[in-house]
Amino acid sequence: MSLSPWRWQHPDETAPVWPGFHQRLGATWTSESTNFAIWSPEATSMWVCLFDDDGTETRHQLTEHTLGVWHGAVPGVPVGQRYGFRADGPWEPDRGRRFNPEKLLLDPYALAISGDLVDGPDPLPYDVDDPDERSEVDSATAMPRSVVVYDEFAWGDDRRLRTRWRDTVIYELHVKGFTKLHNEIPEHLRGTYAGLGSHTVTRYLNDLGVTAVELLPVHHFFTEPGVADRGLVNYWGYNSVGYFAPHAAYSSAGDRGEQVTEFKQMVKNFHEAGIEVILDVVYNHTAEGGREGPTYSFRGLDDLGYYKRVGPDTDTYWDVTGCGNTVDAANVGALRLILDSLRYWVTEMRVDGFRFDLASALARTGHDIDMRGAFLTTISQDPVLRHVKLIAEPWDASMDGYLVGSFPPPWVEWNDRYRDTVRDFWRGEPGVRELASRMAGSSDLYADDGRSPYASVNFVTAHDGFTVRDLVSYESKHNEDNGEGNRDGTDNNRSWNHGVEGETDDPEIQALRRRQAANIMVTLCLSSGSPMLTAGDERGRTQRGNNNAYCQDNEISWVDWRPDDAWLDVYEIVKAALRLRREHPALRQRHHFAGAPTIEGGPKDLAWLHPEGHEMTDTDWHDDALTTIGMFVSGDPLRSPGPRGEQQRDASFVLWCNAGPDPVQVSLPDNQWVRTGEVVLTTDPGLEVGTPAVAGDELTLASRSVLVLRQT
């Protein structure tokens, strides 16, 4: 049964389908013809379907099938033409074959996607009343279309910035949410690529000290049927379906290829401002969900190849993503798609790196973790990809997928042990041993295979979980707006509300919360490793206690740009901490600390100080009552040479952290190397920047505060 008008173009008619070529997948436009090529090794028939603006469909059968690729060239196809595919083949769902020509399929290699998905059962490949039978409902009226794109963008003198990892400060943000409420951006550009790439945004990020933005998923994505049934949408975007197509809803100019141009201009603007662009990418699963889910693309082309199964004789999907399916990155078709997609975003869209969602799900051969498997091996030897920033989220939804510290060079990793440790320390959990390891670059995780401290992407918050403001305002999640009875989201928040759950008018609690937020942010900015901030944390963004706002496309998730004078001090402290990091190589060193002098007779490159003024002893490290610690970092000389091999010298620093409820007297060690210093940053309301300090003196450090001293 067909619900949309269509014409069938026979190969012998006046506009024949030429053989074309199979080497380049997707739609390749020339002024003479457009070549269509699609991977579907087990399909028995394939059609490319062209759609007029009135919805009329013209089907052209592809007759060439080479090395698993169906291909053909259609003359006279214009740029902006909307199209899809239909594939026929075996209907054997119990054996992983779900071909159904009634289902219009998106091109996995589409460079742009036009239109919206219509909620409902039409894309289901099976009969709703009899799931063993193939559906006869045409899904074309419910499906968006792929778009033929040819974009000659004028990149001019744009170039890769190649910011060194030790100089990198990452800022995780959402394309829409960052500018949706920004009053200085024209209303029609808010929430778009153009708005994000505006001078208003780049000026703000430059002022703060950011060197790279990490964008939540921008691959075209759909909302899950279950979320749509609750009247909500997928806001974060971790439900990809178009791995070459910028998400069309973020375009201010249109969805017939204009989103490609707008995305490129955004990247160019960021580069002109000295800011790199990193994409959060979701190759571990697709929007098609579990085996009873809809057919949008991959399931209708090579279901058995794209998705992992529990075993060879069952159609039960093997799911270590928590999203219904797991992409088989060892399969030749799936692996090619991932690599082609990554290379496209680097070479054509000029992004600077990627953060791989649930990377452990990709690092598997069969069901087993395999650090020498196809996915990691091919990327590490690829001449394009091995030189961009590669960030792993080093876990998945399985027990054996937790791989923090295990990814090989040149990968760096989100370090959740850093997150948990810093949260615990500042909420008053006993002990300082773990904090010292994390602040010093997590050498226990990254030094054994030769990786540098920057292999640890240090973060305290991210898109999932509490914001910093909520971290110091709530002890429990408040996710009722998500429609799941507050069951979703983690209960392991490691947060402290300071006496009142949620917002309060109590000025003392408000002040303490802001100081604690500043303590957390300063610790993050000055730890050894690669810091990642979450958008809005520096200005007190709140999600009202929601720690899983994946479906909140509203003011719960959007950054509020209204001035908040109370949080201005936090912004200025974060900005000052990042400026110190940028100006002083001692605070962003390439090598792990050795706890030994860098030259004979010199000070140790790193020393941990007890408040009484001596170096920490074994007894001190095991004192769970200790809530104050000092971190001495020597800058004279540094272990790393300069660009011409010269010895580098910098100021030395002491960073004091007091997480206790009471003020603490800290003694500055009397030593021969660093005699005088000054306060350059503090959250202690009783100390001022510029206050001098002399070796052998004592300072009173307020409860729950940070103090940074710099050698003068």
XYZ file of C-alpha atoms in Angstrom:
712
model
C 0.000 0.000 0.000
C 1.424 3.406 -0.958
C 0.233 6.615 0.674
C 2.212 9.072 -1.467
C 2.062 9.761 -5.229
C 5.019 8.358 -7.083
C 6.313 7.692 -10.568
C 8.540 4.789 -11.491
C 11.357 5.597 -13.907
C 12.253 2.539 -15.977
C 15.907 2.319 -17.025
C 14.917 2.236 -20.711
C 13.014 5.553 -20.654
C 14.394 8.916 -21.830
C 16.151 9.716 -18.527
C 18.066 6.468 -17.917
C 20.089 5.600 -14.836
C 23.700 5.395 -15.891
C 25.992 2.814 -14.251
C 27.853 5.418 -12.225
C 30.543 4.359 -9.732
C 30.722 2.588 -6.398
C 33.860 4.016 -4.844
C 32.308 7.080 -3.195
C 29.188 6.491 -1.144
C 26.334 8.971 -0.911
C 25.152 11.502 -3.503
C 27.942 13.028 -5.598
C 26.730 15.947 -7.698
C 28.108 17.195 -11.029
C 26.500 19.502 -13.550
C 25.829 16.474 -15.763
C 24.516 13.923 -13.294
C 24.406 12.883 -9.663
C 25.889 9.569 -8.658
C 24.077 7.664 -5.918
C 25.899 4.866 -4.123
C 24.771 2.999 -1.013
C 26.107 0.043 0.967
C 23.631 -2.836 1.159
C 25.379 -6.148 0.432
C 22.344 -8.437 0.900
C 19.642 -6.339 -0.784
C 18.214 -7.827 -3.965
C 16.870 -4.544 -5.413
C 17.490 -0.857 -4.759
C 15.760 2.354 -5.838
C 16.774 5.965 -5.415
C 13.639 8.051 -4.922
C 13.558 11.723 -5.919
C 10.926 14.015 -4.411
C 9.405 17.134 -5.949
C 8.430 20.022 -3.721
C 4.810 18.851 -3.845
C 5.853 15.454 -2.468
C 5.633 13.551 -5.758
C 8.108 10.677 -5.746
C 10.009 9.422 -8.782
C 11.768 6.089 -8.346
C 14.881 5.196 -10.303
C 16.016 1.603 -9.999
C 19.728 1.072 -9.485
C 20.888 -1.949 -11.441
C 24.601 -1.995 -10.605
C 25.792 -3.845 -7.502
C 29.563 -3.825 -6.951
C 31.348 -5.094 -3.839
C 28.228 -4.668 -1.722
C 27.437 -1.194 -3.074
C 24.367 -0.351 -5.196
C 25.110 2.562 -7.495
C 23.928 4.564 -10.467
C 24.063 8.098 -11.880
C 20.871 10.043 -12.603
C 21.245 12.877 -15.152
C 19.984 16.377 -14.503
C 19.535 16.222 -10.718
C 19.818 19.733 -9.217
C 21.623 20.759 -6.063
C 19.075 20.778 -3.236
C 17.163 17.791 -4.646
C 15.492 15.774 -1.895
C 15.820 12.006 -2.115
C 15.738 8.704 -0.278
C 16.248 5.007 -0.950
C 14.078 1.912 -0.952
C 15.631 -1.526 -0.595
C 14.152 -4.960 -1.182
C 15.516 -8.263 -0.023
C 14.805 -11.102 2.375
C 12.264 -10.622 5.157
C 13.785 -12.867 7.832
C 13.661 -10.853 11.065
C 14.680 -13.841 13.176
C 17.919 -13.894 11.147
C 18.505 -10.136 11.172
C 17.163 -9.325 7.708
C 14.450 -6.679 7.615
C 14.270 -5.462 4.027
C 11.048 -3.658 3.191
C 10.631 -1.523 0.046
C 7.664 0.263 1.618
C 10.075 2.024 3.979
C 11.757 5.162 2.696
C 15.364 5.147 3.889
C 17.646 8.048 4.638
C 21.010 7.907 2.929
C 23.573 7.071 5.654
C 25.964 9.367 3.760
C 23.506 12.249 3.283
C 25.277 15.579 3.689
C 22.017 17.270 4.697
C 18.582 16.134 5.859
C 15.391 18.086 5.177
C 12.050 17.934 6.971
C 10.846 16.495 10.240
C 10.088 12.981 11.375
C 6.354 12.487 11.917
C 5.596 10.595 15.112
C 3.750 7.349 14.646
C 4.084 3.712 13.576
C 4.658 4.275 9.840
C 8.462 3.682 9.950
C 8.074 0.319 11.684
C 9.225 -2.406 9.275
C 6.774 -4.998 10.596
C 2.996 -5.216 10.764
C 1.903 -3.769 14.108
C -0.790 -6.434 14.461
C 1.480 -9.280 13.355
C 5.178 -8.479 13.954
C 6.297 -11.578 12.049
C 4.898 -10.092 8.849
C 6.347 -7.266 6.795
C 4.525 -3.941 7.025
C 2.763 -2.719 3.904
C 2.507 0.885 5.102
C 4.531 3.348 3.024
C 6.612 5.451 5.425
C 7.405 8.268 2.970
C 4.873 10.693 4.441
C 6.453 10.301 7.875
C 10.098 10.529 6.864
C 12.474 13.447 6.275
C 14.472 13.451 3.049
C 18.150 13.325 2.254
C 19.438 16.301 0.254
C 21.868 16.521 -2.685
C 24.542 19.007 -1.575
C 27.291 20.791 -3.454
C 28.890 23.509 -1.366
C 31.856 25.545 -2.591
C 32.531 27.344 0.652
C 35.117 30.129 0.641
C 37.431 29.099 3.466
C 39.956 31.800 2.581
C 42.980 31.650 4.857
C 41.296 29.441 7.467
C 43.678 26.913 8.970
C 43.820 24.275 11.664
C 44.865 25.898 14.934
C 46.605 22.797 16.299
C 46.494 24.090 19.867
C 48.727 21.912 22.014
C 46.874 19.781 24.514
C 48.658 21.348 27.481
C 47.435 24.773 26.323
C 43.851 23.614 25.770
C 40.853 24.687 27.836
C 37.635 22.947 26.733
C 34.150 24.427 27.120
C 31.291 21.973 26.654
C 28.155 23.602 25.266
C 24.893 22.998 23.417
C 24.474 24.768 20.070
C 20.907 25.826 20.750
C 20.980 26.221 24.508
C 24.000 28.507 24.625
C 22.442 31.378 22.658
C 18.677 30.766 22.816
C 18.228 33.381 25.565
C 21.061 35.734 24.577
C 19.645 39.235 24.229
C 22.682 40.542 22.306
C 22.159 38.088 19.456
C 19.447 38.835 16.853
C 16.380 36.810 17.705
C 16.289 34.900 14.409
C 19.861 33.710 15.015
C 19.447 32.559 18.605
C 19.895 28.825 19.025
C 21.601 28.409 15.639
C 25.045 27.792 14.181
C 25.118 31.429 13.073
C 24.281 32.642 16.556
C 26.931 30.440 18.131
C 29.564 31.633 15.668
C 28.758 35.292 16.296
C 31.274 37.810 17.595
C 29.185 38.117 20.761
C 29.930 34.484 21.626
C 33.568 34.360 20.545
C 34.282 37.576 22.458
C 32.793 36.086 25.622
C 34.783 32.850 25.279
C 38.008 34.733 24.550
C 37.460 36.888 27.616
C 36.880 33.820 29.782
C 39.978 32.044 28.464
C 38.491 29.163 26.456
C 40.552 27.635 23.629
C 38.121 24.957 22.370
C 34.372 24.435 22.329
C 33.054 20.896 22.612
C 29.634 20.838 20.952
C 26.984 18.398 22.114
C 25.912 16.218 19.154
C 25.376 18.072 15.885
C 24.951 15.002 13.678
C 21.313 15.006 12.573
C 19.259 13.223 15.212
C 15.695 12.173 16.003
C 13.641 12.111 19.173
C 12.974 8.616 20.530
C 9.332 7.491 20.122
C 8.991 6.966 23.882
C 10.157 10.513 24.596
C 7.845 11.937 21.943
C 4.946 10.022 23.505
C 5.529 12.024 26.709
C 5.293 15.280 24.758
C 9.029 15.922 25.065
C 11.981 16.003 22.668
C 15.539 14.739 22.649
C 17.393 17.945 23.502
C 20.961 16.715 23.927
C 21.063 14.902 20.576
C 22.540 11.515 21.540
C 20.290 9.729 19.036
C 22.067 10.152 15.715
C 20.790 9.123 12.300
C 22.771 11.334 9.893
C 26.502 11.063 10.491
C 27.468 13.487 7.731
C 24.598 15.960 8.126
C 24.606 18.940 10.510
C 21.421 18.884 12.563
C 18.998 20.924 10.489
C 17.061 22.470 13.391
C 20.172 24.479 14.346
C 20.241 26.246 10.968
C 18.859 29.748 10.586
C 19.126 29.661 6.783
C 17.233 26.506 5.751
C 17.515 22.728 5.497
C 18.191 22.136 1.791
C 21.954 22.304 2.221
C 22.064 25.755 3.802
C 22.855 24.119 7.149
C 26.170 22.906 5.707
C 27.267 26.409 4.714
C 26.131 27.874 8.021
C 28.049 25.250 9.994
C 31.218 25.930 8.011
C 30.921 29.662 8.632
C 30.560 28.992 12.347
C 33.761 26.928 12.346
C 35.577 29.609 10.369
C 34.474 32.283 12.847
C 35.666 30.215 15.788
C 39.031 29.659 14.142
C 39.409 33.380 13.460
C 38.897 33.902 17.201
C 41.549 31.290 18.030
C 39.019 28.721 19.255
C 38.996 25.092 18.140
C 35.802 23.130 17.470
C 35.418 19.620 18.905
C 32.345 17.516 18.158
C 30.674 15.109 20.575
C 29.949 12.142 18.297
C 27.666 9.166 18.856
C 28.775 6.224 16.715
C 28.092 3.601 19.376
C 24.350 3.375 18.609
C 21.793 4.845 16.214
C 18.307 6.306 16.515
C 16.710 3.049 15.356
C 16.631 1.589 18.871
C 16.079 -2.082 19.636
C 14.923 -4.879 17.342
C 11.312 -3.708 17.622
C 12.241 -0.146 16.703
C 11.621 1.825 13.508
C 13.443 1.647 10.194
C 14.983 4.986 9.306
C 18.067 3.906 7.387
C 20.567 1.297 8.590
C 18.039 -1.372 9.590
C 16.578 -1.359 6.090
C 19.971 -1.644 4.402
C 22.083 -4.053 6.446
C 20.501 -4.741 9.813
C 22.655 -7.802 10.435
C 25.841 -5.938 9.611
C 25.331 -2.662 11.437
C 24.130 -4.009 14.800
C 25.712 -6.487 17.201
C 23.767 -9.589 18.274
C 23.881 -11.577 21.488
C 24.951 -14.655 19.514
C 25.229 -16.020 15.972
C 21.925 -17.889 16.059
C 19.687 -15.213 17.541
C 18.294 -11.869 16.464
C 18.453 -10.466 19.996
C 20.407 -7.229 19.920
C 23.488 -6.965 22.135
C 23.120 -3.644 23.925
C 25.959 -2.082 25.934
C 24.827 1.474 25.208
C 21.517 1.473 27.054
C 19.856 2.717 23.877
C 18.570 -0.506 22.330
C 21.387 -1.278 19.888
C 25.165 -1.313 19.632
C 26.850 -0.509 16.331
C 29.298 -3.196 15.246
C 32.400 -1.079 14.632
C 34.272 -4.171 13.430
C 31.837 -4.690 10.539
C 33.286 -3.464 7.255
C 30.287 -1.330 6.323
C 29.834 0.208 9.759
C 33.545 0.860 10.216
C 33.786 2.475 6.793
C 30.865 4.761 7.622
C 32.470 5.834 10.909
C 35.853 6.552 9.341
C 34.397 8.292 6.284
C 32.236 10.423 8.550
C 35.149 11.430 10.771
C 37.347 12.300 7.802
C 34.528 14.326 6.228
C 34.096 16.471 9.327
C 37.851 17.100 9.489
C 38.568 17.728 5.812
C 35.327 19.325 4.593
C 33.867 20.887 7.750
C 37.300 21.585 9.280
C 36.567 20.615 12.860
C 39.518 20.049 15.153
C 38.627 16.916 17.046
C 36.033 14.584 18.492
C 34.747 13.369 21.822
C 33.487 9.797 21.394
C 30.378 9.015 23.404
C 30.612 5.599 25.119
C 33.889 4.884 23.349
C 34.240 1.516 25.058
C 31.300 0.211 23.030
C 33.308 0.893 19.876
C 36.539 -0.616 21.205
C 35.295 -4.187 20.942
C 35.847 -7.162 18.698
C 32.728 -9.241 19.025
C 31.720 -8.751 22.641
C 35.235 -8.347 24.021
C 37.211 -5.189 24.735
C 40.047 -5.087 22.206
C 42.533 -2.228 22.325
C 44.060 -3.578 19.120
C 40.716 -3.946 17.410
C 39.598 -2.484 14.114
C 38.217 0.816 15.381
C 41.197 1.970 17.444
C 43.791 0.567 15.038
C 42.384 2.205 11.924
C 42.082 5.604 13.581
C 45.600 5.468 15.017
C 47.129 4.873 11.569
C 44.845 7.167 9.577
C 46.893 10.117 8.228
C 43.973 12.531 8.757
C 42.476 11.366 12.032
C 45.552 10.528 14.084
C 46.520 14.211 14.214
C 43.240 15.661 15.494
C 42.079 15.773 19.092
C 40.624 12.388 20.091
C 38.736 12.227 23.390
C 37.250 9.011 24.722
C 34.378 8.698 27.120
C 36.086 5.562 28.459
C 33.081 3.533 29.532
C 29.784 2.138 28.281
C 26.742 0.598 29.956
C 28.440 -2.730 30.737
C 30.491 -3.983 33.656
C 33.654 -4.599 31.620
C 33.427 -1.348 29.664
C 34.902 0.891 32.363
C 38.302 1.698 30.834
C 39.511 4.914 32.466
C 43.273 5.017 31.973
C 43.272 2.273 29.345
C 42.934 3.947 25.929
C 46.156 4.037 23.902
C 47.970 7.146 22.671
C 47.060 9.525 21.049
C 43.719 9.295 22.849
C 42.887 11.382 25.902
C 40.028 10.523 28.246
C 37.277 12.006 30.326
C 38.501 11.292 33.860
C 35.499 10.637 36.088
C 37.782 9.740 38.983
C 38.908 13.366 38.941
C 35.259 14.500 38.970
C 34.281 12.307 41.904
C 37.381 13.123 43.947
C 37.073 16.898 43.644
C 33.369 16.748 44.450
C 34.047 14.598 47.507
C 36.828 16.812 48.816
C 34.864 20.028 48.655
C 31.797 18.491 50.293
C 33.968 17.491 53.229
C 34.633 13.802 52.668
C 37.695 12.684 54.702
C 41.201 12.359 53.327
C 43.408 14.127 50.796
C 45.367 11.272 49.182
C 43.132 10.857 46.169
C 42.832 14.620 45.668
C 46.607 14.955 45.394
C 46.780 12.265 42.706
C 44.035 13.873 40.655
C 45.345 17.445 40.937
C 48.830 16.303 39.923
C 47.659 14.805 36.623
C 46.566 11.271 37.561
C 49.932 9.691 36.864
C 48.612 6.434 38.325
C 46.279 6.253 35.318
C 48.299 7.757 32.488
C 52.056 7.631 33.143
C 52.535 3.877 32.716
C 51.962 3.967 28.932
C 53.866 7.175 28.303
C 50.930 9.529 28.166
C 51.219 13.036 29.562
C 49.041 14.690 32.205
C 46.916 16.224 29.465
C 45.617 12.712 28.696
C 43.353 13.353 31.684
C 40.449 15.571 30.648
C 39.598 16.926 34.068
C 35.986 17.871 34.681
C 33.656 18.295 37.615
C 30.398 18.701 35.689
C 29.220 17.873 32.190
C 25.952 17.903 30.253
C 24.721 14.917 32.253
C 24.523 15.498 35.973
C 24.268 18.598 38.120
C 25.626 21.986 37.138
C 28.151 23.468 39.576
C 25.453 25.651 41.101
C 23.180 22.660 41.572
C 26.102 20.658 42.934
C 26.273 23.045 45.890
C 22.471 23.516 46.155
C 20.938 20.029 45.948
C 21.668 16.666 47.522
C 19.053 14.758 45.518
C 18.000 14.835 41.889
C 14.719 16.512 40.942
C 13.887 15.083 37.519
C 10.095 15.060 37.746
C 9.778 17.199 34.601
C 11.283 14.348 32.567
C 8.110 12.313 32.975
C 9.800 9.190 34.322
C 8.758 9.461 37.952
C 12.205 10.782 38.966
C 13.673 7.322 38.285
C 16.041 8.514 35.544
C 19.427 10.058 36.227
C 22.094 8.986 38.679
C 21.644 8.981 42.443
C 25.422 9.210 42.898
C 25.605 13.008 42.817
C 28.332 13.526 45.459
C 26.766 16.897 46.175
C 25.981 18.999 49.253
C 23.167 21.513 49.609
C 24.758 23.364 52.564
C 21.693 23.011 54.724
C 18.761 23.780 52.438
C 17.570 21.768 49.454
C 17.380 24.002 46.399
C 17.286 27.780 46.146
C 17.152 29.832 49.339
C 16.946 33.462 50.434
C 19.416 32.906 53.270
C 22.356 35.241 52.429
C 24.910 33.213 54.404
C 24.048 29.991 52.573
C 24.049 31.828 49.252
C 27.513 33.252 49.914
C 28.883 29.892 51.036
C 27.491 28.176 47.948
C 29.106 30.734 45.660
C 32.426 30.324 47.472
C 32.202 26.559 47.165
C 31.412 26.869 43.451
C 34.473 29.076 43.047
C 36.594 26.591 45.025
C 35.544 23.790 42.708
C 36.192 25.817 39.565
C 39.605 27.072 40.689
C 40.660 23.524 41.567
C 39.604 22.430 38.092
C 41.363 25.268 36.281
C 44.689 24.857 38.107
C 44.977 21.060 38.237
C 47.489 19.355 35.987
C 45.692 17.943 32.946
C 43.217 19.303 30.396
C 40.370 21.225 32.048
C 36.833 21.035 30.692
C 34.238 23.529 31.876
C 30.499 23.154 31.304
C 28.745 26.106 29.725
C 27.242 28.495 32.235
C 28.898 27.063 35.344
C 31.029 30.181 35.628
C 27.883 32.339 35.803
C 25.736 30.194 38.095
C 23.563 28.290 35.622
C 20.986 26.067 37.317
C 18.822 23.206 36.064
C 16.694 23.403 39.225
C 18.085 20.124 40.467
C 17.500 18.170 37.257
C 20.575 15.968 36.722
C 19.398 14.378 33.467
C 17.920 17.205 31.378
C 18.239 15.298 28.084
C 14.602 16.041 27.175
C 14.340 19.610 28.455
C 14.506 21.923 25.443
C 13.555 24.931 27.528
C 14.867 27.315 30.179
C 15.848 24.388 32.413
C 18.691 23.683 29.985
C 19.324 27.008 28.233
C 21.999 29.378 29.512
C 20.466 32.393 31.249
C 22.319 35.537 30.140
C 20.563 37.952 32.474
C 23.115 39.691 34.721
C 23.478 38.132 38.149
C 25.698 40.419 40.211
C 25.971 37.867 42.995
C 27.709 35.383 40.674
C 29.924 37.949 38.959
C 32.691 37.286 41.484
C 32.647 33.589 40.553
C 33.013 34.483 36.868
C 35.936 36.797 37.636
C 37.660 34.148 39.772
C 37.312 31.512 37.035
C 38.605 33.998 34.470
C 41.570 34.850 36.727
C 42.386 31.158 37.270
C 42.389 30.485 33.538
C 44.545 33.553 32.944
C 47.094 32.269 35.459
C 47.088 28.916 33.707
C 47.568 30.554 30.316
C 50.370 32.896 31.435
C 52.364 30.386 33.471
C 53.711 27.170 31.942
C 54.395 25.898 35.466
C 50.625 25.410 35.783
C 50.202 23.432 32.539
C 53.220 21.182 32.309
C 53.736 18.552 29.653
C 55.414 15.983 31.891
C 54.204 14.241 34.995
C 55.754 15.522 38.188
C 58.581 13.443 39.608
C 58.536 14.784 43.172
C 62.259 15.426 42.713
C 64.429 18.422 41.712
C 64.682 19.252 38.016
C 68.303 20.361 38.522
C 70.883 19.418 41.126
C 70.394 21.448 44.256
C 67.034 22.810 43.182
C 63.602 22.443 44.753
C 61.342 19.500 44.016
C 59.140 20.041 40.999
C 56.154 19.129 43.196
C 55.760 19.000 46.955
C 52.657 18.491 49.080
C 52.488 20.638 52.185
C 50.884 20.069 55.556
C 49.291 23.166 57.127
C 52.031 23.067 59.771
C 54.580 23.852 57.062
C 56.309 20.507 56.501
C 56.040 18.094 53.616
C 53.314 15.529 53.927
C 54.445 12.307 55.624
C 52.996 8.807 55.313
C 51.147 9.428 58.556
C 49.707 12.677 57.183
C 48.509 10.993 53.997
C 46.510 8.519 56.063
C 45.045 11.145 58.389
C 41.358 11.148 57.465
C 40.775 14.176 59.671
C 42.996 16.305 57.446
C 40.932 18.639 55.225
C 43.631 21.146 54.234
C 46.541 20.602 51.868
C 49.047 22.741 49.999
C 50.402 22.013 46.525
C 53.834 23.531 45.750
C 54.738 23.642 42.046
C 58.246 24.759 41.109
C 58.737 26.824 37.990
C 62.513 27.277 38.214
C 63.387 25.514 36.049
C 60.682 23.555 34.292
C 61.266 19.977 33.247
C 60.201 20.617 29.624
C 62.510 22.547 27.279
C 61.323 25.478 25.201
C 60.692 25.347 21.422
C 64.418 25.708 20.649
C 65.601 23.420 23.397
C 66.193 26.229 25.860
C 65.623 25.755 29.566
C 62.338 27.318 30.637
C 61.911 29.248 33.864
C 58.712 30.454 35.484
C 57.421 31.587 38.847
C 56.704 28.953 41.476
C 53.265 28.570 43.058
C 51.569 27.261 46.177
C 47.901 26.346 46.020
C 46.201 25.892 49.387
C 42.835 24.143 49.635
C 40.856 24.113 52.875
C 37.630 22.082 52.723
C 37.112 22.125 56.464
C 34.413 24.006 58.384
C 36.940 26.060 60.382
C 39.707 28.541 59.556
C 43.196 27.034 59.447
C 46.625 28.507 60.196
C 48.951 27.539 57.346
C 52.707 27.913 57.663
C 54.705 28.836 54.590
C 57.789 26.564 54.595
C 61.069 28.307 55.332
C 63.297 27.322 52.401
C 66.229 28.526 50.331
C 64.515 28.622 46.947
C 61.326 30.655 47.271
C 61.499 33.475 49.811
C 58.720 35.900 48.865
C 55.383 35.755 47.140
C 51.981 37.353 46.898
C 48.334 36.369 46.795
C 47.230 36.178 43.149
C 43.872 34.472 43.630
C 41.703 33.542 46.584
C 38.151 32.734 47.572
C 38.909 33.724 51.160
C 36.870 36.896 51.813
C 39.446 37.976 54.396
C 42.399 38.034 51.986
C 43.054 40.368 49.088
C 44.941 39.839 45.854
C 48.353 41.439 46.213
C 48.806 40.573 49.881
C 52.510 39.735 50.345
C 53.742 36.448 51.749
C 57.185 35.552 53.140
C 58.684 32.121 53.700
C 58.323 31.139 57.358
C 55.235 33.291 57.873
C 51.782 32.065 58.793
C 48.505 32.892 57.090
C 44.985 32.280 58.276
C 42.947 30.502 55.607
C 39.190 30.820 55.956
C 36.975 27.754 56.106
C 36.133 26.249 52.740
C 38.413 28.413 50.655
C 41.261 28.390 48.156
C 44.439 30.464 48.203
C 46.977 30.762 45.380
C 50.402 32.277 46.102
C 52.858 33.186 43.357
C 56.575 33.710 43.792
C 57.745 37.309 43.446
